[in-house]
């Protein structure tokens, strides 16, 4: 038995290493799918930021992103929080406290074709809600709070949470009640407001800022060099003038 003990440690260590690298490569693969658009849900428990997988579910991404741009998720809420499983956003048609205008209503009532893929349902993934009809998704979607392989190829994945996992953990700790198959929070988790931005534009603005700073620094340096050069030339001229004066005095005295 003593001879086997080091082997067990080695085996456990090997398994840990394999799991670590598998997770790392899986995260890298998911990140490579992300587009540049980002959306932030500002809730009464903190912010949640997510990005989209336009190459995985283009129609779904276009629909959800348009709903966000129209402000449809403002005053909506998370109607379902099942710890270790999902936090689900309500359909905007019925979940908002604010009334909807005609343009918002038209987009919210659209149904989207089920864009099922090989992307796995793991924590942080965004997955569309739907009825029994695979093409009945509208505006409700879930943020995965754990791995759910039984949802793979059954529900359309369209993005991933990029920031705000600490907010999701807060939601998981809230008191809940069960209604049928749903585990629901006992208090309203409101999406107070939403906004969106583009990471490429953000990077562009940062690059512009850095460039402006460098140009300003270069201008200062050029000005300093000009000043030094001017000072050096002035000093040289003064020396030359002094030397000429001495020469002229010497000539006049001889």
PDB file of C-alpha atoms in Angstrom:
ATOM      1  CA  UNK A   1       0.000   0.000   0.000  1.00  0.00           C
ATOM      2  CA  UNK A   2       2.853   2.407   0.817  1.00  0.00           C
ATOM      3  CA  UNK A   3       4.331   1.906  -2.653  1.00  0.00           C
ATOM      4  CA  UNK A   4       1.029   2.914  -4.256  1.00  0.00           C
ATOM      5  CA  UNK A   5       0.622   6.136  -2.255  1.00  0.00           C
ATOM      6  CA  UNK A   6       3.061   8.270  -4.335  1.00  0.00           C
ATOM      7  CA  UNK A   7       1.399   6.940  -7.487  1.00  0.00           C
ATOM      8  CA  UNK A   8      -1.976   8.120  -6.207  1.00  0.00           C
ATOM      9  CA  UNK A   9      -0.561  11.606  -5.578  1.00  0.00           C
ATOM     10  CA  UNK A  10       0.938  11.649  -9.073  1.00  0.00           C
ATOM     11  CA  UNK A  11      -2.366  10.488 -10.571  1.00  0.00           C
ATOM     12  CA  UNK A  12      -4.339  13.183  -8.708  1.00  0.00           C
ATOM     13  CA  UNK A  13      -1.812  15.830  -9.731  1.00  0.00           C
ATOM     14  CA  UNK A  14      -2.035  14.735 -13.372  1.00  0.00           C
ATOM     15  CA  UNK A  15      -5.843  14.875 -13.310  1.00  0.00           C
ATOM     16  CA  UNK A  16      -5.703  18.388 -11.794  1.00  0.00           C
ATOM     17  CA  UNK A  17      -3.304  19.576 -14.491  1.00  0.00           C
ATOM     18  CA  UNK A  18      -5.466  18.113 -17.259  1.00  0.00           C
ATOM     19  CA  UNK A  19      -8.601  19.763 -15.830  1.00  0.00           C
ATOM     20  CA  UNK A  20      -6.801  23.093 -15.498  1.00  0.00           C
ATOM     21  CA  UNK A  21      -5.597  23.136 -19.090  1.00  0.00           C
ATOM     22  CA  UNK A  22      -8.933  21.856 -20.395  1.00  0.00           C
ATOM     23  CA  UNK A  23     -10.713  24.751 -18.668  1.00  0.00           C
ATOM     24  CA  UNK A  24      -8.127  27.248 -19.890  1.00  0.00           C
ATOM     25  CA  UNK A  25      -8.391  26.085 -23.510  1.00  0.00           C
ATOM     26  CA  UNK A  26     -12.202  26.025 -23.306  1.00  0.00           C
ATOM     27  CA  UNK A  27     -12.221  29.633 -22.035  1.00  0.00           C
ATOM     28  CA  UNK A  28      -9.844  30.662 -24.824  1.00  0.00           C
ATOM     29  CA  UNK A  29     -12.069  28.996 -27.431  1.00  0.00           C
ATOM     30  CA  UNK A  30     -15.147  30.802 -26.067  1.00  0.00           C
ATOM     31  CA  UNK A  31     -13.346  34.158 -25.943  1.00  0.00           C
ATOM     32  CA  UNK A  32     -12.314  33.789 -29.585  1.00  0.00           C
ATOM     33  CA  UNK A  33     -16.027  33.698 -30.513  1.00  0.00           C
ATOM     34  CA  UNK A  34     -16.782  37.041 -28.865  1.00  0.00           C
ATOM     35  CA  UNK A  35     -17.573  40.028 -31.061  1.00  0.00           C
ATOM     36  CA  UNK A  36     -16.610  43.573 -30.068  1.00  0.00           C
ATOM     37  CA  UNK A  37     -20.061  44.699 -28.822  1.00  0.00           C
ATOM     38  CA  UNK A  38     -20.688  44.747 -25.067  1.00  0.00           C
ATOM     39  CA  UNK A  39     -23.901  45.237 -23.100  1.00  0.00           C
ATOM     40  CA  UNK A  40     -24.174  46.191 -19.432  1.00  0.00           C
ATOM     41  CA  UNK A  41     -27.239  45.440 -17.307  1.00  0.00           C
ATOM     42  CA  UNK A  42     -27.297  47.687 -14.247  1.00  0.00           C
ATOM     43  CA  UNK A  43     -29.283  45.864 -11.562  1.00  0.00           C
ATOM     44  CA  UNK A  44     -30.142  46.725  -7.975  1.00  0.00           C
ATOM     45  CA  UNK A  45     -27.445  44.186  -6.962  1.00  0.00           C
ATOM     46  CA  UNK A  46     -24.663  45.331  -9.289  1.00  0.00           C
ATOM     47  CA  UNK A  47     -23.668  45.389 -12.938  1.00  0.00           C
ATOM     48  CA  UNK A  48     -23.444  42.460 -15.359  1.00  0.00           C
ATOM     49  CA  UNK A  49     -21.610  42.874 -18.658  1.00  0.00           C
ATOM     50  CA  UNK A  50     -21.872  40.436 -21.547  1.00  0.00           C
ATOM     51  CA  UNK A  51     -20.729  40.011 -25.126  1.00  0.00           C
ATOM     52  CA  UNK A  52     -22.132  38.248 -28.176  1.00  0.00           C
ATOM     53  CA  UNK A  53     -21.216  35.286 -30.396  1.00  0.00           C
ATOM     54  CA  UNK A  54     -22.236  36.670 -33.825  1.00  0.00           C
ATOM     55  CA  UNK A  55     -20.656  33.769 -35.706  1.00  0.00           C
ATOM     56  CA  UNK A  56     -22.571  31.206 -33.610  1.00  0.00           C
ATOM     57  CA  UNK A  57     -26.078  32.717 -33.566  1.00  0.00           C
ATOM     58  CA  UNK A  58     -26.201  35.755 -35.903  1.00  0.00           C
ATOM     59  CA  UNK A  59     -29.997  36.187 -35.970  1.00  0.00           C
ATOM     60  CA  UNK A  60     -30.303  35.847 -32.207  1.00  0.00           C
ATOM     61  CA  UNK A  61     -27.463  38.303 -31.596  1.00  0.00           C
ATOM     62  CA  UNK A  62     -28.962  40.851 -33.981  1.00  0.00           C
ATOM     63  CA  UNK A  63     -32.373  40.551 -32.281  1.00  0.00           C
ATOM     64  CA  UNK A  64     -31.152  40.788 -28.678  1.00  0.00           C
ATOM     65  CA  UNK A  65     -28.743  43.610 -29.470  1.00  0.00           C
ATOM     66  CA  UNK A  66     -31.532  45.569 -31.161  1.00  0.00           C
ATOM     67  CA  UNK A  67     -33.762  45.080 -28.117  1.00  0.00           C
ATOM     68  CA  UNK A  68     -30.956  46.467 -25.968  1.00  0.00           C
ATOM     69  CA  UNK A  69     -30.413  49.457 -28.272  1.00  0.00           C
ATOM     70  CA  UNK A  70     -34.152  50.208 -28.155  1.00  0.00           C
ATOM     71  CA  UNK A  71     -34.026  50.168 -24.341  1.00  0.00           C
ATOM     72  CA  UNK A  72     -36.386  47.202 -24.081  1.00  0.00           C
ATOM     73  CA  UNK A  73     -34.638  45.601 -21.102  1.00  0.00           C
ATOM     74  CA  UNK A  74     -34.842  48.765 -18.965  1.00  0.00           C
ATOM     75  CA  UNK A  75     -37.124  48.152 -15.932  1.00  0.00           C
ATOM     76  CA  UNK A  76     -37.278  44.430 -16.781  1.00  0.00           C
ATOM     77  CA  UNK A  77     -36.206  41.822 -14.198  1.00  0.00           C
ATOM     78  CA  UNK A  78     -34.734  38.392 -13.477  1.00  0.00           C
ATOM     79  CA  UNK A  79     -37.776  36.270 -12.753  1.00  0.00           C
ATOM     80  CA  UNK A  80     -35.834  33.072 -12.075  1.00  0.00           C
ATOM     81  CA  UNK A  81     -32.672  32.391 -10.058  1.00  0.00           C
ATOM     82  CA  UNK A  82     -31.819  28.730  -9.595  1.00  0.00           C
ATOM     83  CA  UNK A  83     -28.473  28.493  -7.785  1.00  0.00           C
ATOM     84  CA  UNK A  84     -25.886  26.551  -9.782  1.00  0.00           C
ATOM     85  CA  UNK A  85     -28.198  26.440 -12.798  1.00  0.00           C
ATOM     86  CA  UNK A  86     -29.559  29.684 -14.330  1.00  0.00           C
ATOM     87  CA  UNK A  87     -30.507  33.305 -13.706  1.00  0.00           C
ATOM     88  CA  UNK A  88     -33.228  33.986 -16.269  1.00  0.00           C
ATOM     89  CA  UNK A  89     -34.312  37.359 -17.638  1.00  0.00           C
ATOM     90  CA  UNK A  90     -38.061  37.743 -18.219  1.00  0.00           C
ATOM     91  CA  UNK A  91     -39.615  38.419 -21.622  1.00  0.00           C
ATOM     92  CA  UNK A  92     -39.609  42.183 -22.031  1.00  0.00           C
ATOM     93  CA  UNK A  93     -43.241  42.208 -23.209  1.00  0.00           C
ATOM     94  CA  UNK A  94     -44.448  41.127 -19.781  1.00  0.00           C
ATOM     95  CA  UNK A  95     -41.502  41.751 -17.462  1.00  0.00           C
ATOM     96  CA  UNK A  96     -41.077  45.544 -17.752  1.00  0.00           C
ATOM     97  CA  UNK A  97     -42.712  48.011 -15.395  1.00  0.00           C
ATOM     98  CA  UNK A  98     -42.428  50.818 -17.966  1.00  0.00           C
ATOM     99  CA  UNK A  99     -44.800  50.847 -20.969  1.00  0.00           C
ATOM    100  CA  UNK A 100     -43.421  49.986 -24.425  1.00  0.00           C
ATOM    101  CA  UNK A 101     -43.656  52.090 -27.546  1.00  0.00           C
ATOM    102  CA  UNK A 102     -44.689  50.644 -30.909  1.00  0.00           C
ATOM    103  CA  UNK A 103     -41.139  50.065 -32.157  1.00  0.00           C
ATOM    104  CA  UNK A 104     -40.160  48.260 -28.963  1.00  0.00           C
ATOM    105  CA  UNK A 105     -43.313  46.126 -29.038  1.00  0.00           C
ATOM    106  CA  UNK A 106     -42.764  45.126 -32.675  1.00  0.00           C
ATOM    107  CA  UNK A 107     -39.213  43.923 -32.019  1.00  0.00           C
ATOM    108  CA  UNK A 108     -40.108  42.241 -28.724  1.00  0.00           C
ATOM    109  CA  UNK A 109     -42.906  40.198 -30.316  1.00  0.00           C
ATOM    110  CA  UNK A 110     -40.647  38.668 -32.954  1.00  0.00           C
ATOM    111  CA  UNK A 111     -39.796  34.977 -32.679  1.00  0.00           C
ATOM    112  CA  UNK A 112     -36.308  33.787 -33.572  1.00  0.00           C
ATOM    113  CA  UNK A 113     -35.267  30.573 -35.256  1.00  0.00           C
ATOM    114  CA  UNK A 114     -33.431  28.207 -32.910  1.00  0.00           C
ATOM    115  CA  UNK A 115     -29.726  28.592 -33.718  1.00  0.00           C
ATOM    116  CA  UNK A 116     -28.366  25.538 -31.926  1.00  0.00           C
ATOM    117  CA  UNK A 117     -24.619  24.981 -31.913  1.00  0.00           C
ATOM    118  CA  UNK A 118     -21.797  22.907 -30.458  1.00  0.00           C
ATOM    119  CA  UNK A 119     -20.931  25.559 -27.855  1.00  0.00           C
ATOM    120  CA  UNK A 120     -21.356  24.104 -24.373  1.00  0.00           C
ATOM    121  CA  UNK A 121     -23.645  25.336 -21.622  1.00  0.00           C
ATOM    122  CA  UNK A 122     -21.194  26.292 -18.864  1.00  0.00           C
ATOM    123  CA  UNK A 123     -21.182  29.052 -16.239  1.00  0.00           C
ATOM    124  CA  UNK A 124     -21.430  32.507 -17.769  1.00  0.00           C
ATOM    125  CA  UNK A 125     -22.978  31.403 -21.065  1.00  0.00           C
ATOM    126  CA  UNK A 126     -26.064  33.231 -22.393  1.00  0.00           C
ATOM    127  CA  UNK A 127     -28.799  30.920 -23.674  1.00  0.00           C
ATOM    128  CA  UNK A 128     -32.194  31.796 -25.132  1.00  0.00           C
ATOM    129  CA  UNK A 129     -35.391  30.787 -23.393  1.00  0.00           C
ATOM    130  CA  UNK A 130     -38.181  29.268 -25.469  1.00  0.00           C
ATOM    131  CA  UNK A 131     -41.345  27.185 -25.371  1.00  0.00           C
ATOM    132  CA  UNK A 132     -41.616  23.608 -26.686  1.00  0.00           C
ATOM    133  CA  UNK A 133     -41.368  24.939 -30.236  1.00  0.00           C
ATOM    134  CA  UNK A 134     -37.605  25.187 -30.979  1.00  0.00           C
ATOM    135  CA  UNK A 135     -38.255  28.359 -32.981  1.00  0.00           C
ATOM    136  CA  UNK A 136     -40.259  30.212 -30.327  1.00  0.00           C
ATOM    137  CA  UNK A 137     -37.492  32.278 -28.644  1.00  0.00           C
ATOM    138  CA  UNK A 138     -38.337  35.970 -28.154  1.00  0.00           C
ATOM    139  CA  UNK A 139     -36.521  38.074 -25.539  1.00  0.00           C
ATOM    140  CA  UNK A 140     -36.130  35.933 -22.431  1.00  0.00           C
ATOM    141  CA  UNK A 141     -32.703  34.407 -21.892  1.00  0.00           C
ATOM    142  CA  UNK A 142     -30.645  32.758 -19.187  1.00  0.00           C
ATOM    143  CA  UNK A 143     -27.231  33.428 -17.740  1.00  0.00           C
ATOM    144  CA  UNK A 144     -25.782  30.067 -16.779  1.00  0.00           C
ATOM    145  CA  UNK A 145     -24.750  29.722 -13.120  1.00  0.00           C
ATOM    146  CA  UNK A 146     -23.152  26.322 -13.638  1.00  0.00           C
ATOM    147  CA  UNK A 147     -22.572  23.603 -16.206  1.00  0.00           C
ATOM    148  CA  UNK A 148     -25.750  22.249 -17.814  1.00  0.00           C
ATOM    149  CA  UNK A 149     -24.808  19.719 -20.525  1.00  0.00           C
ATOM    150  CA  UNK A 150     -28.449  18.574 -20.829  1.00  0.00           C
ATOM    151  CA  UNK A 151     -29.198  21.942 -22.483  1.00  0.00           C
ATOM    152  CA  UNK A 152     -26.581  21.485 -25.207  1.00  0.00           C
ATOM    153  CA  UNK A 153     -28.023  21.452 -28.754  1.00  0.00           C
ATOM    154  CA  UNK A 154     -31.470  22.186 -27.269  1.00  0.00           C
ATOM    155  CA  UNK A 155     -31.218  25.917 -26.533  1.00  0.00           C
ATOM    156  CA  UNK A 156     -29.523  28.633 -28.577  1.00  0.00           C
ATOM    157  CA  UNK A 157     -26.306  30.009 -27.090  1.00  0.00           C
ATOM    158  CA  UNK A 158     -25.564  33.539 -28.261  1.00  0.00           C
ATOM    159  CA  UNK A 159     -23.013  35.064 -25.892  1.00  0.00           C
ATOM    160  CA  UNK A 160     -21.170  35.092 -22.606  1.00  0.00           C
ATOM    161  CA  UNK A 161     -20.910  37.140 -19.413  1.00  0.00           C
ATOM    162  CA  UNK A 162     -17.630  39.082 -19.572  1.00  0.00           C
ATOM    163  CA  UNK A 163     -17.828  40.962 -16.249  1.00  0.00           C
ATOM    164  CA  UNK A 164     -20.039  40.788 -13.184  1.00  0.00           C
ATOM    165  CA  UNK A 165     -19.742  37.211 -11.935  1.00  0.00           C
ATOM    166  CA  UNK A 166     -19.661  38.692  -8.419  1.00  0.00           C
ATOM    167  CA  UNK A 167     -23.145  40.101  -9.101  1.00  0.00           C
ATOM    168  CA  UNK A 168     -24.380  36.696 -10.243  1.00  0.00           C
ATOM    169  CA  UNK A 169     -23.028  35.202  -7.002  1.00  0.00           C
ATOM    170  CA  UNK A 170     -25.039  37.780  -5.037  1.00  0.00           C
ATOM    171  CA  UNK A 171     -28.181  36.771  -6.917  1.00  0.00           C
ATOM    172  CA  UNK A 172     -27.527  33.116  -6.114  1.00  0.00           C
ATOM    173  CA  UNK A 173     -27.587  33.895  -2.398  1.00  0.00           C
ATOM    174  CA  UNK A 174     -30.985  35.612  -2.423  1.00  0.00           C
ATOM    175  CA  UNK A 175     -33.979  33.842  -0.846  1.00  0.00           C
ATOM    176  CA  UNK A 176     -36.151  31.947  -3.323  1.00  0.00           C
ATOM    177  CA  UNK A 177     -39.416  30.079  -3.624  1.00  0.00           C
ATOM    178  CA  UNK A 178     -40.427  27.257  -5.929  1.00  0.00           C
ATOM    179  CA  UNK A 179     -43.318  27.568  -8.357  1.00  0.00           C
ATOM    180  CA  UNK A 180     -43.653  24.383 -10.389  1.00  0.00           C
ATOM    181  CA  UNK A 181     -40.349  23.768 -12.158  1.00  0.00           C
ATOM    182  CA  UNK A 182     -39.131  27.323 -11.510  1.00  0.00           C
ATOM    183  CA  UNK A 183     -37.043  28.541  -8.586  1.00  0.00           C
ATOM    184  CA  UNK A 184     -37.859  32.243  -8.264  1.00  0.00           C
ATOM    185  CA  UNK A 185     -36.471  35.042  -6.067  1.00  0.00           C
ATOM    186  CA  UNK A 186     -38.811  36.298  -3.349  1.00  0.00           C
ATOM    187  CA  UNK A 187     -37.946  39.914  -4.199  1.00  0.00           C
ATOM    188  CA  UNK A 188     -37.721  41.648  -7.565  1.00  0.00           C
ATOM    189  CA  UNK A 189     -34.276  41.784  -9.182  1.00  0.00           C
ATOM    190  CA  UNK A 190     -34.702  44.817 -11.399  1.00  0.00           C
ATOM    191  CA  UNK A 191     -32.663  45.725 -14.459  1.00  0.00           C
ATOM    192  CA  UNK A 192     -32.625  49.435 -13.665  1.00  0.00           C
ATOM    193  CA  UNK A 193     -31.009  50.485 -16.921  1.00  0.00           C
ATOM    194  CA  UNK A 194     -28.808  49.193 -19.727  1.00  0.00           C
ATOM    195  CA  UNK A 195     -26.106  50.560 -21.981  1.00  0.00           C
ATOM    196  CA  UNK A 196     -23.852  49.227 -24.698  1.00  0.00           C
ATOM    197  CA  UNK A 197     -20.470  50.024 -26.232  1.00  0.00           C
ATOM    198  CA  UNK A 198     -17.922  48.643 -28.683  1.00  0.00           C
ATOM    199  CA  UNK A 199     -14.556  47.449 -27.396  1.00  0.00           C
ATOM    200  CA  UNK A 200     -12.865  48.245 -30.702  1.00  0.00           C
ATOM    201  CA  UNK A 201     -14.049  51.855 -30.483  1.00  0.00           C
ATOM    202  CA  UNK A 202     -12.910  51.982 -26.870  1.00  0.00           C
ATOM    203  CA  UNK A 203      -9.472  50.718 -27.892  1.00  0.00           C
ATOM    204  CA  UNK A 204      -9.446  53.230 -30.740  1.00  0.00           C
ATOM    205  CA  UNK A 205     -10.189  56.064 -28.314  1.00  0.00           C
ATOM    206  CA  UNK A 206      -7.442  54.819 -25.992  1.00  0.00           C
ATOM    207  CA  UNK A 207      -5.008  54.662 -28.906  1.00  0.00           C
ATOM    208  CA  UNK A 208      -5.978  58.205 -29.890  1.00  0.00           C
ATOM    209  CA  UNK A 209      -5.406  59.396 -26.335  1.00  0.00           C
ATOM    210  CA  UNK A 210      -1.991  57.721 -26.198  1.00  0.00           C
ATOM    211  CA  UNK A 211      -1.101  59.176 -29.608  1.00  0.00           C
ATOM    212  CA  UNK A 212      -2.130  62.677 -28.494  1.00  0.00           C
ATOM    213  CA  UNK A 213       0.033  62.341 -25.388  1.00  0.00           C
ATOM    214  CA  UNK A 214       2.985  61.178 -27.448  1.00  0.00           C
ATOM    215  CA  UNK A 215       2.517  64.010 -29.957  1.00  0.00           C
ATOM    216  CA  UNK A 216       2.281  66.521 -27.126  1.00  0.00           C
ATOM    217  CA  UNK A 217       5.421  65.075 -25.542  1.00  0.00           C
ATOM    218  CA  UNK A 218       7.180  65.204 -28.911  1.00  0.00           C
ATOM    219  CA  UNK A 219       6.129  68.824 -29.391  1.00  0.00           C
ATOM    220  CA  UNK A 220       7.534  69.717 -25.973  1.00  0.00           C
ATOM    221  CA  UNK A 221      10.756  67.895 -26.777  1.00  0.00           C
ATOM    222  CA  UNK A 222      11.048  69.627 -30.150  1.00  0.00           C
ATOM    223  CA  UNK A 223      10.422  72.982 -28.478  1.00  0.00           C
ATOM    224  CA  UNK A 224      13.084  72.186 -25.892  1.00  0.00           C
ATOM    225  CA  UNK A 225      15.571  71.176 -28.583  1.00  0.00           C
ATOM    226  CA  UNK A 226      14.826  74.357 -30.550  1.00  0.00           C
ATOM    227  CA  UNK A 227      15.331  76.387 -27.387  1.00  0.00           C
ATOM    228  CA  UNK A 228      18.609  74.644 -26.630  1.00  0.00           C
ATOM    229  CA  UNK A 229      19.776  75.061 -30.223  1.00  0.00           C
ATOM    230  CA  UNK A 230      18.775  78.716 -30.232  1.00  0.00           C
ATOM    231  CA  UNK A 231      20.533  79.263 -26.920  1.00  0.00           C
ATOM    232  CA  UNK A 232      23.649  77.518 -28.210  1.00  0.00           C
ATOM    233  CA  UNK A 233      23.653  79.589 -31.411  1.00  0.00           C
ATOM    234  CA  UNK A 234      23.061  82.767 -29.424  1.00  0.00           C
ATOM    235  CA  UNK A 235      25.919  81.957 -27.087  1.00  0.00           C
ATOM    236  CA  UNK A 236      28.158  81.162 -30.041  1.00  0.00           C
ATOM    237  CA  UNK A 237      27.253  84.448 -31.708  1.00  0.00           C
ATOM    238  CA  UNK A 238      27.922  86.314 -28.487  1.00  0.00           C
ATOM    239  CA  UNK A 239      31.321  84.633 -28.248  1.00  0.00           C
ATOM    240  CA  UNK A 240      32.049  85.483 -31.844  1.00  0.00           C
ATOM    241  CA  UNK A 241      30.953  89.086 -31.284  1.00  0.00           C
ATOM    242  CA  UNK A 242      33.166  89.335 -28.232  1.00  0.00           C
ATOM    243  CA  UNK A 243      36.124  87.924 -30.150  1.00  0.00           C
ATOM    244  CA  UNK A 244      35.553  90.381 -33.026  1.00  0.00           C
ATOM    245  CA  UNK A 245      35.396  93.263 -30.549  1.00  0.00           C
ATOM    246  CA  UNK A 246      38.697  92.174 -29.010  1.00  0.00           C
ATOM    247  CA  UNK A 247      40.263  91.880 -32.451  1.00  0.00           C
ATOM    248  CA  UNK A 248      39.001  95.335 -33.459  1.00  0.00           C
ATOM    249  CA  UNK A 249      40.352  96.835 -30.186  1.00  0.00           C
ATOM    250  CA  UNK A 250      43.687  95.169 -30.757  1.00  0.00           C
ATOM    251  CA  UNK A 251      43.844  96.473 -34.340  1.00  0.00           C
ATOM    252  CA  UNK A 252      42.915 100.019 -33.310  1.00  0.00           C
ATOM    253  CA  UNK A 253      45.645 100.164 -30.652  1.00  0.00           C
ATOM    254  CA  UNK A 254      48.460  99.017 -32.973  1.00  0.00           C
TER     255      UNK A 254
END
